[in-house]
Amino acid sequence: MTYRNVKGLRLGLLPRGKVAPVQLRYLLIIVFFFLALSPVLLFRAWPHSVLMERELKEVEETHLLLAENVAASLQRYAEDVETTVKFLGDNLQLWGASPRLLDIMRPLGIRKLCLFDRRSGEVTESLILGGLPCPSVVLAASFGLDADSLESGEFRYSAVKMAPDGNNVFRFGLKLSDDILLLGSLSTEVVHELGAAIAFGERGHAAIVDQDGNVLSHPLPDWVRERRNISEISAVQRMLSGQSGVTLFRSPALGADMVAGFAPVNGPGWGVMIPQPLEELESKVAEAQESTLYVLLIGVGSALLLALLGSMVAVRPLEELTKTAKRVSLGDLALPPSMAYRAFQSREFRELHDGIRNMVLRLRKNQERINKLAFFDTVTGLANRECFRRRVQAFLDDGSAGNQGSLLFIDLDGFKAVNDTMGHDAGDDVLGQVGARLSLLLGGEALTPRHPILKDYKSAGSVARLGGDEFAIFLPHADAKAALNFAEDVRQKIEVPFPYDESILSLGASIGVARLPEDATDYSGLLKAADIAMYEAKRGGKNRACVYSASPPIRRERRHNMAEDLFSSEISDQIEMHYQPVYRATDMRVASAEGLIRWQHPKYGLLTPQSFFKMVAQLGLQRQIDKLAFEQTIDAMRDLAARNLSPKRLSLNIPVERLLDTAFVDHVLEVLPLPFRLSFELVEATYSDASVDQAYWAVDRLREAGVEFELDDFGSAEASLTAMLNLAPHRIKIDPRLTSGVADSPGIAAMISGLVRTAHALEIDVVAKGLETHEQVGCLRRLGVDYLQGFVLKKPLDAQDLAATLRDRLVTPTTDGRVKNQISAVESRYS
């Protein structure tokens, strides 16, 4: 629907033959003329004052109806602008500025959008369609808006202003969140054109004003250009106060007594007034008195016919289109039903109906395109890395799907030469052909743009382009033999020369195969194992397939190298601390962070404690590593605190052997107090020996100094109710082996519910960790846990990324807004 095309509400009367359409204003004049003329002629003997009173009454009703209709049109226009601005604001936050968004702004007259941070005033994103660009720093007051009074999600217009280019504009503001404000400007051209289209008689017209009484549309161009304030007129004062009705007044513009219908525009607070000189009515009455009885009869019949026709033409189609517009504004993108064109239906109604259908189709296409860009590779049309990960993870999460499968990692041999010698266009063409061949091998797999990961992952294979010349295939239920046979089919398919232009290009394929569950039980492990196997295939001569094998000699060599590196003087520079945010279950805000140790090995990459901590304990180096991790964490958090970015609480896993180390306890007491609360996570297993009294003595010393304690892996063999009673921790952390099944097992849900009630009775908070799905998050929130932690919310971050997370004050663990909606949907399902 394009509001710039509203040059007047033009109605096309289309009988059987082709007749040029007439404007609706002329049709209304005819209808009103006959309705007014017929009773005057019927009672021509009546006094002039009686006829004038009747004529005035009919005109008042007509003007009021016309004013309310125009006000309703402006209200729908304002609602469309608000809906579109909210849509554009969400897109600016998620994906930034895009030329496609300008096409959405243009029909509504939106000239400029500026997305800025209220704390700094800096513009973060902008869309400019007309006028000057957004300044580097925007003050909300410069837009004529009180930003502090805006509620979250509230949209507000300013009074009409003059833009730097001399045009009249509205300024508007939308508060997206506490810190993000969207400001922009809107041309008044649409409002002016709508008002200018209303004209009848010799001097009957429409006057539209903003919420302060400034003229937006008027027959006098100077009044519009100068934004003349006419708030002293009583009719304007009444409609700006929210009233509608009819009044008589003296027009300062025309110097005549006028009768006017007026109505407010709900929402932006504008007003519409439809005035007409009284002398025109008097002339009309005089003409009516000269008519004949024959004309009277014709007029009565014509009035009835036109009234019926007007009802058929205007009311029913408007009701249908209004219902459709409301559904679209609520997000229902179902196509409106086709309108059966009638003989007396206006051209504008047909264009409006077709425009709404086209708008819905464009919105649906845009939605499909967004999904396609998010889950599809644009070069090959295959699933991208994220889509592939989700589909494999869906298979892994579905216990009923079985636990056997194979992942193939494919790297094209000789592809770099294609790019270097033939150019990237040739490379893209070859990649497309490779994607088509791999897809055919899987039975012509076709992903749907609307639901890119909703396919039968239990039985059908999945193929994706991971990036560059790397592809991956997942074969559910396939053992090593079946995977190798399929890999050989892939290799033979890729060996077939690729035609491009007038050349024939030859490639090979090095393929690594990883097996589920022999080589790994999670997606990352499978992909890494397949990648290692692919490099083994390349080292073995390329164009071959190799199954992953972590052979004992390789593992022994790796352990030996890692053991030597642990004694290296550079180990202090390689140990890193990462921090995983913990979210408050009530509002999904970051409440604290857990420090997790990592080893940035120069050869094997970033290693988790599971990869080396057993070796650390065997070598007797755990005390040094724990001390190094503690000191690095304190230094990093102090640095963040100096920038007002540290979390309110930081927890660290420590073995209770450290509590038996008085030097470590003294060192902790020396660094206190800290600009954040320090919490140690313990497990019960360490309390079962003869040193229990010394451990509790250390706990009491640290607790008195302000250190908090948490009982980790609660619900496992190491942490029980006895440990909770003995330690009296501030928090317990439920073992991931319980939280992983809470969404699928009523028994586990009931067990966790009981643990939560028991802990709360002892005034102990409950933390659910190891969360991997939104279903788990929703279910645990419903069960009343206090804090949530897991990869589905946020993976462990280094200190800089943690600072960015805390600086941005993330409410939900992703920026696309979908997590909160998914969690709410899950909660409602479990309620």
Tab-separated table of N, CA and C in Angstrom, residues 10-11 24 310 312-315 317-318 321 339 341 344-355:
chain	number	residue	atom	x	y	z
A	10	ARG	N	-10.266	8.584	-5.027
A	10	ARG	CA	-10.929	8.551	-6.326
A	10	ARG	C	-11.687	7.246	-6.489
A	11	LEU	N	-12.930	7.387	-6.892
A	11	LEU	CA	-13.801	6.229	-7.039
A	11	LEU	C	-14.101	6.013	-8.510
A	24	LEU	N	-14.112	10.355	-5.922
A	24	LEU	CA	-15.082	10.109	-4.865
A	24	LEU	C	-15.686	11.415	-4.343
A	310	GLY	N	-23.555	3.643	-2.673
A	310	GLY	CA	-22.457	4.068	-1.808
A	310	GLY	C	-22.177	3.061	-0.704
A	312	MET	N	-22.778	-0.169	-0.875
A	312	MET	CA	-22.159	-1.343	-1.487
A	312	MET	C	-20.701	-1.073	-1.854
A	313	VAL	N	-20.451	0.146	-2.345
A	313	VAL	CA	-19.105	0.449	-2.836
A	313	VAL	C	-18.130	0.709	-1.693
A	314	ALA	N	-18.565	1.466	-0.683
A	314	ALA	CA	-17.621	1.962	0.310
A	314	ALA	C	-17.545	1.116	1.567
A	315	VAL	N	-18.704	0.781	2.170
A	315	VAL	CA	-18.681	0.216	3.506
A	315	VAL	C	-18.126	-1.193	3.531
A	317	PRO	N	-16.329	-3.125	1.293
A	317	PRO	CA	-14.900	-3.308	1.003
A	317	PRO	C	-13.990	-2.708	2.079
A	318	LEU	N	-14.395	-1.568	2.649
A	318	LEU	CA	-13.564	-0.977	3.698
A	318	LEU	C	-13.487	-1.885	4.918
A	321	LEU	N	-11.067	-4.728	4.077
A	321	LEU	CA	-9.671	-4.291	4.050
A	321	LEU	C	-9.182	-3.915	5.443
A	339	MET	N	-10.796	-10.180	-3.679
A	339	MET	CA	-12.025	-9.390	-3.684
A	339	MET	C	-12.707	-9.524	-5.048
A	341	TYR	N	-14.525	-8.214	-7.849
A	341	TYR	CA	-14.739	-6.856	-8.330
A	341	TYR	C	-16.185	-6.677	-8.780
A	344	PHE	N	-19.724	-1.345	-9.526
A	344	PHE	CA	-19.604	0.025	-9.023
A	344	PHE	C	-18.507	0.145	-7.962
A	345	GLN	N	-17.571	-0.726	-8.019
A	345	GLN	CA	-16.490	-0.671	-7.049
A	345	GLN	C	-15.411	0.298	-7.517
A	346	SER	N	-14.880	1.078	-6.587
A	346	SER	CA	-13.928	2.117	-6.981
A	346	SER	C	-12.579	1.532	-7.344
A	347	ARG	N	-11.880	2.258	-8.176
A	347	ARG	CA	-10.530	1.868	-8.559
A	347	ARG	C	-9.597	1.886	-7.352
A	348	GLU	N	-9.808	2.875	-6.432
A	348	GLU	CA	-8.946	2.962	-5.260
A	348	GLU	C	-9.088	1.743	-4.351
A	349	PHE	N	-10.363	1.260	-4.197
A	349	PHE	CA	-10.539	0.080	-3.372
A	349	PHE	C	-9.804	-1.107	-3.970
A	350	ARG	N	-9.895	-1.246	-5.278
A	350	ARG	CA	-9.191	-2.358	-5.924
A	350	ARG	C	-7.682	-2.203	-5.774
A	351	GLU	N	-7.189	-0.967	-5.970
A	351	GLU	CA	-5.750	-0.753	-5.835
A	351	GLU	C	-5.293	-0.976	-4.394
A	352	LEU	N	-6.119	-0.544	-3.430
A	352	LEU	CA	-5.776	-0.743	-2.030
A	352	LEU	C	-5.746	-2.223	-1.683
A	353	HIS	N	-6.737	-2.955	-2.156
A	353	HIS	CA	-6.778	-4.395	-1.906
A	353	HIS	C	-5.570	-5.085	-2.526
A	354	ASP	N	-5.292	-4.758	-3.791
A	354	ASP	CA	-4.133	-5.372	-4.455
A	354	ASP	C	-2.833	-4.942	-3.786
A	355	GLY	N	-2.788	-3.684	-3.309
A	355	GLY	CA	-1.585	-3.208	-2.623
A	355	GLY	C	-1.329	-3.972	-1.336
